[in-house]
Coordinates of C-alpha atoms and ligand atoms in Angstrom, one line a residue:
X12 CA 134.9 126.6 90.7
X13 CA 138.5 126.5 91.9
X14 CA 137.6 128.6 95.0
X15 CA 134.7 126.2 95.8
X16 CA 137.0 123.2 95.4
X17 CA 139.6 124.9 97.7
X18 CA 136.9 125.7 100.2
X19 CA 135.8 122.0 100.2
X20 CA 139.4 121.0 100.8
X21 CA 139.8 123.5 103.6
X22 CA 136.5 122.4 105.2
X23 CA 137.5 118.8 104.7
X24 CA 135.2 116.1 103.6
X25 CA 133.5 116.2 107.0
X26 CA 131.4 118.9 105.4
X27 CA 127.9 117.6 105.1
X28 CA 127.4 117.7 101.3
X29 CA 124.1 119.1 100.1
X30 CA 121.6 116.4 99.8
X31 CA 120.9 115.5 96.2
X32 CA 117.5 116.1 94.6
X33 CA 115.3 113.0 94.9
X34 CA 115.5 110.6 92.0
X35 CA 111.9 109.6 91.3
X36 CA 111.0 106.0 90.4
X37 CA 114.3 104.2 91.3
X38 CA 112.7 100.9 90.5
X39 CA 112.1 102.0 86.9
X40 CA 115.8 102.5 86.4
X41 CA 119.0 100.4 86.5
X42 CA 119.5 99.6 90.2
X43 CA 121.3 97.2 92.5
X44 CA 119.6 96.3 95.8
X45 CA 121.6 96.7 99.0
X46 CA 118.9 94.9 101.1
X47 CA 119.9 91.9 103.1
X48 CA 122.1 91.3 106.2
X49 CA 124.1 94.2 107.5
X50 CA 126.3 94.4 110.6
X51 CA 125.5 96.8 113.5
X52 CA 126.9 98.4 116.6
X53 CA 124.6 99.8 119.2
X54 CA 126.1 103.1 120.3
X55 CA 124.2 104.5 123.2
X56 CA 127.0 106.9 124.2
X57 CA 127.7 108.1 120.6
X58 CA 131.3 106.8 121.0
X59 CA 131.6 106.3 117.3
X60 CA 130.9 109.9 116.6
X61 CA 132.5 111.8 119.5
X62 CA 135.8 111.4 121.3
X63 CA 136.2 111.1 125.1
X64 CA 135.9 114.9 125.4
X65 CA 132.7 114.7 123.4
X66 CA 134.2 116.5 120.4
X67 CA 133.1 115.3 116.9
X68 CA 135.8 112.9 115.7
X69 CA 138.0 113.8 112.8
X70 CA 137.4 112.0 109.6
X71 CA 140.6 109.9 109.8
X72 CA 140.1 109.1 113.5
X73 CA 140.5 105.3 113.9
X74 CA 138.0 105.5 116.7
X75 CA 135.3 106.8 114.4
X76 CA 132.7 104.1 113.5
X77 CA 132.7 105.2 109.9
X78 CA 136.2 103.9 109.5
X79 CA 137.0 100.2 108.9
X80 CA 139.9 100.5 111.3
X81 CA 141.6 97.2 110.5
X82 CA 144.6 96.4 112.8
X83 CA 148.0 96.8 111.1
X84 CA 149.7 94.7 113.8
X85 CA 148.6 92.5 116.6
X86 CA 149.7 95.3 119.0
X87 CA 147.3 97.8 117.6
X88 CA 144.6 99.1 120.0
X89 CA 141.2 98.4 118.3
X90 CA 138.0 99.0 120.3
X91 CA 135.3 98.6 117.7
X92 CA 134.7 96.4 114.7
X93 CA 131.7 95.3 112.6
X94 CA 131.2 91.6 113.1
X95 CA 128.9 88.7 111.9
X96 CA 128.1 88.3 115.6
X97 CA 125.9 91.4 115.3
X98 CA 123.8 91.1 112.2
X99 CA 120.6 92.9 111.3
X100 CA 118.1 92.7 108.4
X101 CA 117.7 95.7 106.0
X102 CA 114.9 96.8 105.3
X103 CA 113.3 96.5 108.7
X104 CA 112.9 98.3 112.0
X105 CA 115.4 97.1 114.6
X106 CA 112.8 96.9 117.4
X107 CA 111.3 93.6 116.2
X108 CA 114.6 91.9 115.3
X109 CA 116.0 91.4 118.8
X110 CA 114.6 91.8 122.3
X111 CA 117.4 94.3 123.1
X112 CA 115.9 96.7 120.6
X113 CA 112.3 96.6 121.8
X114 CA 112.3 100.0 123.5
X115 CA 115.7 101.2 122.2
X116 CA 115.9 104.9 121.3
X117 CA 119.4 106.1 120.3
X118 CA 122.1 105.4 117.7
X119 CA 122.8 102.2 115.9
X120 CA 125.6 102.1 113.3
X121 CA 124.8 99.9 110.2
X122 CA 127.6 98.6 108.0
X123 CA 128.0 96.5 104.9
X124 CA 130.2 96.2 101.8
X125 CA 129.4 96.2 98.1
X126 CA 131.2 96.1 94.8
X127 CA 131.0 98.6 92.0
X128 CA 127.9 97.9 90.0
X129 CA 128.0 97.2 86.2
X130 CA 128.0 100.7 84.7
X131 CA 129.2 102.7 81.7
X132 CA 132.1 105.2 81.6
X133 CA 129.7 108.1 81.6
X134 CA 127.3 106.8 84.2
X135 CA 127.0 108.0 87.8
X136 CA 125.8 106.0 90.9
X137 CA 123.4 107.3 93.5
X138 CA 122.9 105.7 96.9
X139 CA 119.1 105.7 97.5
X140 CA 117.3 105.1 100.9
X141 CA 113.5 104.7 100.8
X142 CA 113.4 105.7 104.5
X143 CA 115.5 105.8 107.7
X144 CA 113.9 106.7 111.0
X145 CA 114.9 109.3 112.2
X146 CA 118.3 110.8 111.5
X147 CA 120.8 109.2 109.1
X148 CA 124.5 110.1 108.5
X149 CA 125.9 108.2 105.5
X150 CA 129.6 107.4 105.0
X151 CA 131.4 105.5 102.2
X152 CA 135.0 104.4 102.4
X153 CA 135.5 106.7 105.4
X154 CA 134.1 109.8 103.7
X155 CA 130.8 111.4 104.5
X156 CA 128.2 111.5 101.7
X157 CA 125.6 113.4 103.6
X158 CA 122.8 113.3 106.2
X159 CA 119.0 113.3 106.3
X160 CA 116.3 113.9 108.9
X161 CA 112.8 112.6 108.7
X162 CA 111.7 109.0 109.2
X163 CA 109.3 108.4 106.4
X164 CA 110.5 109.9 103.1
X165 CA 113.2 108.8 100.6
X166 CA 116.6 110.5 100.0
X167 CA 119.7 109.8 98.0
X168 CA 123.3 110.9 97.6
X169 CA 125.5 110.9 94.5
X170 CA 128.6 108.8 95.0
X171 CA 131.7 110.8 93.9
X172 CA 133.3 108.8 91.1
X173 CA 136.8 109.0 92.8
X174 CA 135.3 107.5 95.9
X175 CA 133.9 104.3 94.4
X176 CA 136.3 101.3 94.5
X177 CA 136.0 98.1 92.3
X178 CA 135.3 95.9 95.3
X179 CA 134.6 96.1 99.0
X180 CA 133.2 99.6 99.3
X181 CA 132.8 100.2 103.0
X182 CA 129.3 101.6 103.6
X183 CA 128.3 102.9 107.1
X184 CA 125.0 104.5 108.1
X185 CA 124.6 106.1 111.6
X186 CA 120.9 105.9 112.5
X187 CA 119.5 107.7 115.4
X188 CA 115.8 107.5 116.3
X189 CA 115.9 109.6 119.5
X190 CA 112.9 111.9 119.8
X191 CA 113.3 115.7 120.2
X192 CA 110.9 118.6 121.0
X193 CA 112.0 120.5 117.9
X194 CA 111.6 117.7 115.4
X195 CA 108.8 116.3 113.1
X196 CA 107.2 114.4 114.9
X197 CA 108.0 115.8 118.3
X198 CA 108.4 114.0 121.6
X199 CA 104.8 112.8 122.1
X200 CA 103.1 110.4 119.7
X201 CA 100.6 107.6 120.0
X202 CA 102.6 105.2 118.0
X203 CA 105.8 103.1 118.4
X204 CA 109.1 104.9 117.6
X205 CA 110.4 102.1 115.3
X206 CA 114.0 102.9 114.5
X207 CA 116.4 101.8 111.8
X208 CA 116.8 101.5 108.0
X209 CA 113.1 100.7 107.8
X210 CA 112.8 100.6 104.0
X211 CA 114.8 99.6 101.0
X212 CA 118.4 100.7 100.1
X213 CA 119.7 100.5 96.5
X214 CA 122.3 101.8 94.2
X215 CA 120.7 103.6 91.2
X216 CA 122.8 103.9 88.1
X217 CA 122.1 106.8 85.8
X218 CA 123.8 108.6 82.8
X219 CA 125.7 111.8 83.7
X220 CA 122.7 113.8 82.4
X221 CA 119.4 112.1 83.3
X222 CA 115.8 112.7 84.0
X223 CA 115.7 113.1 87.8
X224 CA 112.0 113.8 88.2
X225 CA 108.9 113.9 86.1
X226 CA 105.2 114.3 86.5
X227 CA 102.2 113.8 84.2
X228 CA 98.6 114.3 85.4
X229 CA 95.2 115.5 84.1
X230 CA 95.3 119.3 84.0
X231 CA 93.4 120.5 86.9
X232 CA 91.9 123.5 85.1
X233 CA 90.0 121.6 82.5
X234 CA 86.2 121.0 82.7
X235 CA 86.3 117.3 83.2
X236 CA 82.7 116.6 82.1
X237 CA 83.4 118.5 78.9
X238 CA 86.6 116.6 78.3
X239 CA 84.7 113.3 78.8
X240 CA 82.1 114.3 76.3
X241 CA 84.7 115.4 73.7
X242 CA 86.8 112.3 74.6
X243 CA 89.8 114.7 74.6
X244 CA 91.8 115.4 77.8
X245 CA 94.4 117.9 78.6
X246 CA 97.4 116.5 80.6
X247 CA 100.3 118.5 82.0
X248 CA 103.3 118.1 84.1
X249 CA 107.1 118.5 84.0
X250 CA 110.4 116.8 83.3
X251 CA 113.5 117.7 85.4
X252 CA 117.0 116.9 84.2
X253 CA 119.9 116.3 86.6
X254 CA 122.0 119.0 85.0
X255 CA 120.7 121.9 83.0
X256 CA 121.2 120.8 79.5
X257 CA 118.9 123.1 77.5
X258 CA 118.2 121.7 74.0
X259 CA 118.1 118.1 75.1
X260 CA 115.4 116.0 73.3
X261 CA 113.1 114.1 75.6
X262 CA 110.6 111.6 74.3
X263 CA 107.3 110.8 76.0
X264 CA 105.3 107.7 75.0
X265 CA 102.1 106.1 76.1
X266 CA 102.1 102.9 74.0
X267 CA 98.5 101.8 74.7
X268 CA 97.2 105.1 73.4
X269 CA 99.7 105.1 70.5
X270 CA 100.9 108.4 71.8
X271 CA 104.5 109.7 71.2
X272 CA 105.8 113.2 71.6
X273 CA 109.2 114.8 71.6
X274 CA 109.9 117.9 73.6
X275 CA 113.0 120.1 73.9
X276 CA 114.3 120.7 77.4
X277 CA 114.6 124.5 77.9
X278 CA 116.3 124.3 81.3
X279 CA 116.7 121.7 84.1
X280 CA 112.9 121.7 84.5
X281 CA 110.6 121.8 81.5
X282 CA 106.8 122.1 81.7
X283 CA 104.8 119.8 79.4
X284 CA 101.2 120.0 78.2
X285 CA 99.3 118.2 75.5
X286 CA 96.0 116.5 74.7
X287 CA 95.2 112.8 74.9
X288 CA 92.3 111.1 73.1
X289 CA 90.5 107.9 74.1
X290 CA 91.8 108.1 77.7
X291 CA 90.2 105.8 80.2
X292 CA 90.2 107.7 83.5
X293 CA 91.4 106.2 86.8
X294 CA 88.2 105.7 89.0
X295 CA 87.9 104.7 92.6
X296 CA 87.3 100.9 92.6
X297 CA 87.9 100.9 88.9
X298 CA 91.6 101.6 88.4
X299 CA 93.1 102.2 85.0
X300 CA 96.8 102.8 84.7
X301 CA 98.9 103.5 81.6
X302 CA 102.6 102.7 81.1
X303 CA 104.2 106.1 80.5
X304 CA 107.8 106.1 79.1
X305 CA 110.2 109.0 79.3
X306 CA 113.4 108.8 77.2
X307 CA 116.5 111.0 77.3
X308 CA 119.4 109.7 75.1
X309 CA 119.9 106.0 75.7
X310 CA 117.9 105.9 79.0
X311 CA 114.2 105.1 79.2
X312 CA 112.3 105.2 82.4
X313 CA 108.8 103.8 82.6
X314 CA 106.0 104.1 85.2
X315 CA 102.4 103.1 85.4
X316 CA 100.3 106.3 85.8
X317 CA 96.6 106.9 86.2
X318 CA 94.7 110.0 85.1
X319 CA 91.9 111.5 87.2
X320 CA 90.6 114.8 88.5
X321 CA 89.6 115.4 92.1
X322 CA 88.0 118.6 93.2
X323 CA 85.7 120.3 95.7
X324 CA 82.5 121.9 94.6
X325 CA 80.8 123.6 97.6
X326 CA 80.1 120.8 100.1
X327 CA 80.9 118.0 97.7
X328 CA 84.0 116.0 96.8
X329 CA 84.1 115.1 93.1
X330 CA 86.2 112.6 91.3
X331 CA 86.1 112.9 87.5
X332 CA 83.1 115.2 87.9
X333 CA 81.1 112.8 90.0
X334 CA 80.3 113.3 93.7
X335 CA 81.9 110.6 95.9
X336 CA 81.5 109.6 99.5
X337 CA 84.8 108.4 101.0
X338 CA 84.3 105.0 102.7
X339 CA 87.6 105.1 104.4
X340 CA 89.7 103.6 107.2
X341 CA 92.8 104.9 109.0
X342 CA 95.9 102.7 108.9
X343 CA 99.3 102.7 110.7
X344 CA 102.2 101.3 108.8
X345 CA 102.5 98.2 110.9
X346 CA 102.1 94.4 110.6
X347 CA 100.4 93.6 114.0
X348 CA 101.0 89.8 113.9
X349 CA 104.8 90.3 113.7
X350 CA 104.9 93.6 115.7
X351 CA 106.9 95.4 113.1
X352 CA 106.9 98.2 110.5
X353 CA 105.3 97.2 107.2
X354 CA 107.6 97.8 104.3
X355 CA 107.2 95.4 101.3
X356 CA 104.5 94.6 98.8
X357 CA 103.3 91.5 100.7
X358 CA 102.7 93.8 103.7
X359 CA 100.8 96.3 101.6
X360 CA 98.6 93.5 100.2
X361 CA 97.7 92.4 103.7
X362 CA 96.8 95.9 104.9
X363 CA 95.0 97.2 101.8
X364 CA 93.4 93.7 101.4
X365 CA 91.9 94.1 104.8
X366 CA 90.6 97.6 103.9
X367 CA 89.0 96.2 100.7
X368 CA 87.4 93.5 102.7
X369 CA 85.9 96.2 105.0
X370 CA 84.3 97.7 101.9
X371 CA 86.6 100.8 101.7
X372 CA 87.2 103.0 98.6
X373 CA 89.7 105.1 100.6
X374 CA 92.5 104.7 103.1
X375 CA 94.0 107.4 105.4
X376 CA 97.7 106.5 105.8
X377 CA 98.4 107.9 109.2
X378 CA 100.3 109.8 110.5
X379 CA 103.3 109.9 108.1
X380 CA 104.0 108.9 104.5
X381 CA 103.8 105.1 104.2
X382 CA 106.2 103.1 102.1
X383 CA 105.8 103.4 98.3
X384 CA 104.3 99.9 98.0
X385 CA 101.2 101.1 99.7
X386 CA 100.6 104.0 97.3
X387 CA 101.5 102.0 94.3
X388 CA 99.2 99.1 95.3
X389 CA 96.4 101.6 96.1
X390 CA 96.8 102.9 92.5
X391 CA 96.3 99.3 91.2
X392 CA 93.4 98.6 93.5
X393 CA 91.5 101.8 93.0
X394 CA 91.8 102.9 96.6
X395 CA 91.9 106.6 97.2
X396 CA 94.6 107.7 99.6
X397 CA 95.0 110.4 102.3
X398 CA 98.8 110.9 102.7
X399 CA 100.1 112.9 105.7
X400 CA 103.3 114.3 107.2
X401 CA 103.8 113.7 110.9
X402 CA 103.0 117.3 112.1
X403 CA 101.3 115.7 115.0
X404 CA 99.9 117.2 118.3
X405 CA 102.2 119.7 120.1
X406 CA 104.9 120.6 117.5
X407 CA 107.2 123.6 118.3
X408 CA 105.1 125.9 116.1
X409 CA 107.0 129.1 117.0
X410 CA 110.3 127.7 115.8
X411 CA 111.1 128.7 112.2
X412 CA 113.6 125.8 111.9
X413 CA 110.8 123.3 112.8
X414 CA 108.7 124.9 110.0
X415 CA 111.5 124.2 107.6
X416 CA 111.7 120.6 108.7
X417 CA 108.0 120.2 108.1
X418 CA 108.2 121.9 104.7
X419 CA 111.0 119.6 103.7
X420 CA 109.0 116.5 104.7
X421 CA 106.0 117.8 102.8
X422 CA 108.1 118.5 99.7
X423 CA 109.6 115.0 99.9
X424 CA 106.2 113.3 100.4
X425 CA 104.9 115.2 97.3
X426 CA 108.0 114.6 95.2
X427 CA 107.8 110.8 95.8
X428 CA 104.1 110.3 95.2
X429 CA 102.9 113.0 92.8
X430 CA 102.5 110.4 90.0
X431 CA 100.1 108.3 92.1
X432 CA 96.5 108.9 90.9
X433 CA 95.3 107.2 94.1
X434 CA 96.6 110.0 96.3
X435 CA 93.8 112.5 96.4
X436 CA 94.6 114.3 99.7
X437 CA 97.8 115.7 101.1
X438 CA 97.4 116.2 104.8
X439 CA 99.7 118.7 106.6
X440 CA 99.1 117.4 110.1
X441 CA 96.9 115.9 112.8
X442 CA 95.1 117.4 115.9
X443 CA 97.4 120.4 116.4
X444 CA 96.3 122.6 119.2
X445 CA 94.8 125.9 118.0
X446 CA 97.0 129.0 118.6
X447 CA 98.1 131.9 116.4
X448 CA 101.6 130.3 115.9
X449 CA 100.0 127.0 115.0
X450 CA 97.6 128.4 112.5
X451 CA 100.3 130.5 110.9
X452 CA 102.6 127.4 110.8
X453 CA 99.9 125.0 109.4
X454 CA 98.4 127.5 106.9
X455 CA 102.0 128.0 105.5
X456 CA 102.1 124.3 104.9
X457 CA 98.7 124.3 103.2
X458 CA 99.7 127.1 100.9
X459 CA 103.0 125.4 100.1
X460 CA 101.2 122.1 99.2
X461 CA 98.7 124.0 97.0
X462 CA 101.5 125.8 95.2
X463 CA 103.4 122.7 94.6
X464 CA 100.5 120.5 93.5
X465 CA 97.1 121.8 92.3
X466 CA 95.9 118.3 91.4
X467 CA 95.0 117.2 95.0
X468 CA 93.0 118.4 98.0
X469 CA 94.8 119.7 101.0
X470 CA 93.6 118.8 104.5
X471 CA 94.5 118.3 108.2
X472 CA 92.7 116.8 111.1
X473 CA 91.3 119.9 112.8
X474 CA 90.1 120.6 116.3
X475 CA 86.5 120.7 117.3
X476 CA 85.1 123.3 119.7
X477 CA 82.3 122.4 122.2
X478 CA 80.0 125.2 123.4
X479 CA 76.4 125.4 124.4
X480 CA 76.2 121.6 124.0
X481 CA 77.1 121.8 120.3
X482 CA 80.1 120.5 118.5
X483 CA 81.4 123.6 116.6
X484 CA 83.7 122.9 113.7
X485 CA 85.2 126.3 113.5
X486 CA 89.0 125.7 113.7
X487 CA 90.6 128.7 112.0
X488 CA 92.8 126.3 109.9
X489 CA 89.5 125.2 108.2
X490 CA 89.6 128.5 106.3
X491 CA 92.7 127.3 104.5
X492 CA 92.1 123.6 103.9
X493 CA 89.9 122.3 101.0
X494 CA 87.9 120.0 103.2
X495 CA 87.0 120.2 106.9
X496 CA 88.4 117.1 108.5
X497 CA 87.9 116.2 112.1
X498 CA 88.7 113.6 114.7
X499 CA 85.8 112.9 117.1
X500 CA 85.6 110.3 119.9
X501 CA 82.1 110.9 121.2
X502 CA 81.3 107.8 123.3
X503 CA 84.9 106.9 124.0
X504 CA 86.9 109.9 125.3
X505 CA 83.7 111.9 126.1
X506 CA 80.6 110.2 127.5
X507 CA 79.3 106.7 126.5
X508 CA 78.2 105.8 122.9
X509 CA 74.6 106.9 123.6
X510 CA 75.9 110.5 123.8
X511 CA 75.7 110.4 120.0
X512 CA 71.9 110.4 120.2
X513 CA 71.8 114.0 121.4
X514 CA 74.9 115.4 119.8
X515 CA 74.5 118.5 117.5
X516 CA 77.1 119.5 114.9
X517 CA 77.7 122.8 113.3
X518 CA 80.3 123.3 110.5
X519 CA 81.4 126.9 110.1
X520 CA 82.7 126.3 106.6
X521 CA 80.9 125.7 103.3
X522 CA 83.2 122.8 102.5
X523 CA 82.9 119.0 102.6
X524 CA 82.9 117.6 106.1
X525 CA 85.0 114.5 106.7
X526 CA 85.4 112.5 109.9
X527 CA 89.1 111.6 109.8
X528 CA 89.0 109.6 113.0
X529 CA 86.4 108.1 115.3
X530 CA 86.9 104.8 117.2
X531 CA 86.7 102.8 120.4
X532 CA 89.0 100.2 122.0
X533 CA 88.3 96.5 122.3
X534 CA 90.5 93.5 123.2
X535 CA 89.8 90.9 120.5
X536 CA 88.0 87.9 122.1
X537 CA 87.0 89.8 125.3
X538 CA 83.2 89.5 125.5
X539 CA 80.9 91.2 128.1
X540 CA 77.8 93.4 128.1
X541 CA 78.1 96.6 126.0
X542 CA 78.7 98.9 129.0
X543 CA 82.0 97.1 129.8
X544 CA 85.0 99.0 128.5
X545 CA 87.3 97.2 126.1
X546 CA 84.7 94.5 125.4
X547 CA 84.0 93.8 121.7
X548 CA 80.4 94.6 122.5
X549 CA 81.2 98.1 123.7
X550 CA 83.1 98.8 120.5
X551 CA 80.3 97.3 118.5
X552 CA 77.8 99.6 120.3
X553 CA 80.1 102.6 119.7
X554 CA 80.0 102.0 115.9
X555 CA 76.2 101.5 115.9
X556 CA 75.6 104.7 117.7
X557 CA 78.1 106.7 115.6
X558 CA 76.6 105.4 112.4
X559 CA 73.1 106.4 113.6
X560 CA 74.5 109.9 114.3
X561 CA 76.0 110.1 110.8
X562 CA 72.7 109.0 109.2
X563 CA 70.4 111.1 111.3
X564 CA 72.2 114.1 112.8
X565 CA 75.1 115.0 110.6
X566 CA 75.3 118.1 108.3
X567 CA 74.5 117.6 104.6
X568 CA 78.2 118.4 103.9
X569 CA 79.2 115.0 105.4
X570 CA 81.5 113.5 102.7
X571 CA 83.1 110.5 104.3
X572 CA 85.0 109.0 107.2
X573 CA 88.2 107.1 108.0
X574 CA 87.5 105.5 111.4
X575 CA 90.4 104.9 113.8
X576 CA 91.7 102.3 113.0
X577 CA 92.1 99.2 110.7
X578 CA 94.2 97.1 113.2
X579 CA 95.4 97.2 116.7
X580 CA 98.8 98.9 116.8
X581 CA 101.7 99.4 119.2
X582 CA 101.9 102.4 121.5
X583 CA 104.1 103.1 124.5
X584 CA 101.2 105.1 125.9
X585 CA 98.8 102.2 126.3
X586 CA 99.6 100.5 129.6
X587 CA 96.5 98.7 131.0
X588 CA 97.9 95.3 132.0
X589 CA 94.8 93.3 131.0
X590 CA 93.4 95.1 127.9
X591 CA 96.3 97.0 126.3
X592 CA 99.9 95.8 127.2
X593 CA 101.4 98.5 124.9
X594 CA 98.7 98.1 122.2
X595 CA 96.2 100.7 121.2
X596 CA 93.1 98.5 120.9
X597 CA 90.9 100.6 118.5
X598 CA 91.6 98.3 115.6
X599 CA 88.7 96.6 113.8
X600 CA 91.2 93.7 113.4
X601 CA 93.0 92.4 116.5
X602 CA 96.8 91.9 116.8
X603 CA 96.5 88.4 115.3
X604 CA 94.3 89.6 112.4
X605 CA 91.0 88.6 114.1
X606 CA 87.9 90.5 113.0
X607 CA 86.1 92.1 115.9
X608 CA 82.3 92.5 116.0
X609 CA 82.6 96.2 115.2
X610 CA 84.2 95.2 111.9
X611 CA 80.9 93.8 110.7
X612 CA 78.9 96.9 111.8
X613 CA 81.2 99.2 109.7
X614 CA 81.3 96.8 106.8
X615 CA 77.4 96.7 106.7
X616 CA 77.3 100.5 106.8
X617 CA 79.7 100.8 103.8
X618 CA 77.8 98.2 101.8
X619 CA 74.6 100.1 102.4
X620 CA 76.3 103.4 101.2
X621 CA 77.8 101.7 98.1
X622 CA 74.4 100.0 97.2
X623 CA 72.7 103.4 97.6
X624 CA 75.3 105.1 95.3
X625 CA 75.1 102.3 92.7
X626 CA 71.3 102.6 92.6
X627 CA 71.5 106.4 92.2
X628 CA 74.1 106.0 89.4
X629 CA 71.9 103.5 87.6
X630 CA 69.1 106.0 87.7
X631 CA 71.3 108.7 86.1
X632 CA 71.0 109.2 82.3
Ligands
GCU874 C1 94.0 110.7 118.2 C2 95.2 110.5 117.3 C3 95.6 109.1 117.0 C4 95.5 108.3 118.3 C5 94.0 108.3 118.7 C6 93.7 107.5 119.9 O1 92.9 111.1 117.4 O2 95.0 111.2 116.0 O3 97.0 109.1 116.6 O4 96.0 107.0 118.2 O5 93.5 109.6 118.9 O6 93.6 108.1 121.0 O7 93.6 106.3 119.9

């Protein structure tokens, strides 16, 4: 230990400390919000991080923007300071907060102060970020706590006890949203690169030894119909402690079921398995959540958890043993009326409320893990969720470091949401071009997700091959995923909507077939004949022809769709001066929340499907 300590001294605090394991369910623990008004400095030239020779500044360097750098005398040379003149809201992307940020890609330094939270002698404090896009370096009182890459998953750092002052702790976060070829996502995306501390920040207070993570779910291996008949269900999961303290007693309770069980921790991660009686399963459109409590010593964490089983049987997707058709819609994490990243529960209610109004039982949260309010609300609403990491388009597939970055974002996505019954699909990417390197890269992620979590389906939006006039779904990655998901734009990017009338489809895999994207653009309020691009009538015709194709020409493995997209969204790639103006117009809702004519075509289709399913279920014994 001494050697390690010496090493740390030699290396100096500038050493990036290992990032601490994610603390699950911070809201279910003692916490203090650090949301609100912070100060900022825009640092296009990275002056706060490098000296004039572009060498990384030393920790005590007054020119470093992580130091408060107050003048000791009026003669002192001070060339940076955080000021009320430059204030910014956290959480929230910077792009929508001031015109100077609209297209900004680079570094912004965030700063605020906070006092030591109420805590016991044997407590520790963690600094928790729900997301920062894209790269964050975090400093407290001039010392580096750590750094994180990845714009859509949470991370936290333990605050060393000897670093925390009673008052005025000086917190600085360097945020850099520049895009890079060897990052996840890479340089080219069809969405706005919103930068900043885009989600919540909080102090989480925990006992020295605490439950850092836990999971409880219906055991995947059980015969669910048999369990329903016996009214006895096998559940399993794990409890992770922050420090190996074998022998610790952990209590698990589900008050509504009058269930209580004590387990003994055998290491820092203890597997759990037991039976539950009289369990009401979580069903799509009929959510049932139970308060589950985990207690270690004096600390109890509680969370609402649903229990369900999702599986594939041949060409069918089953939830709780019953075949289900996914009436989905794809969604970007954006509030179009205010041109900003969505982040709070009110935002989630708007977006998922729109999906519900459309008649959906599923949402595809594209193309990155959305904020936790979305998956928690989906749990409550009974909306199934496809959650995805931004391995999007032309990633640097031959680079092993890029694979590690993708693996880390996959692990972080699963760690955060593994207790969300609503999440039935983990997606490892979108429309990645077929090559040997790509299929090796993507199949590695599929296997990693399956190893980490056997209670969900693993997918990716695959590529479609066209030959001899047929649409061949034979992407080699389809051999690894549980379902064959595909984006197709027949009638928008190829041909006109009537091309759907002669399209033929062949799926090379005996698996459920899912259309993860299909869509056409329309400027809300622009009306013309149906052959006029960007008219609402063209988009309406597109959906009519697509639906006819689904109903009349699709394989019997067709198991659902999540058309592109719920609402118009911002994209730097969409530059038509009349119809787009930096908006991708494929939304069924316009930028002001107007419903376009195509909305009603899809809504009617989903109602017909639901009525058909309800009638079939009524006929079942
Ligand atoms: C692709 C991609 C989306 C994109 C859409 C479009 O399928 O997955 O991210 O926005 O097409 O071109 O509108």
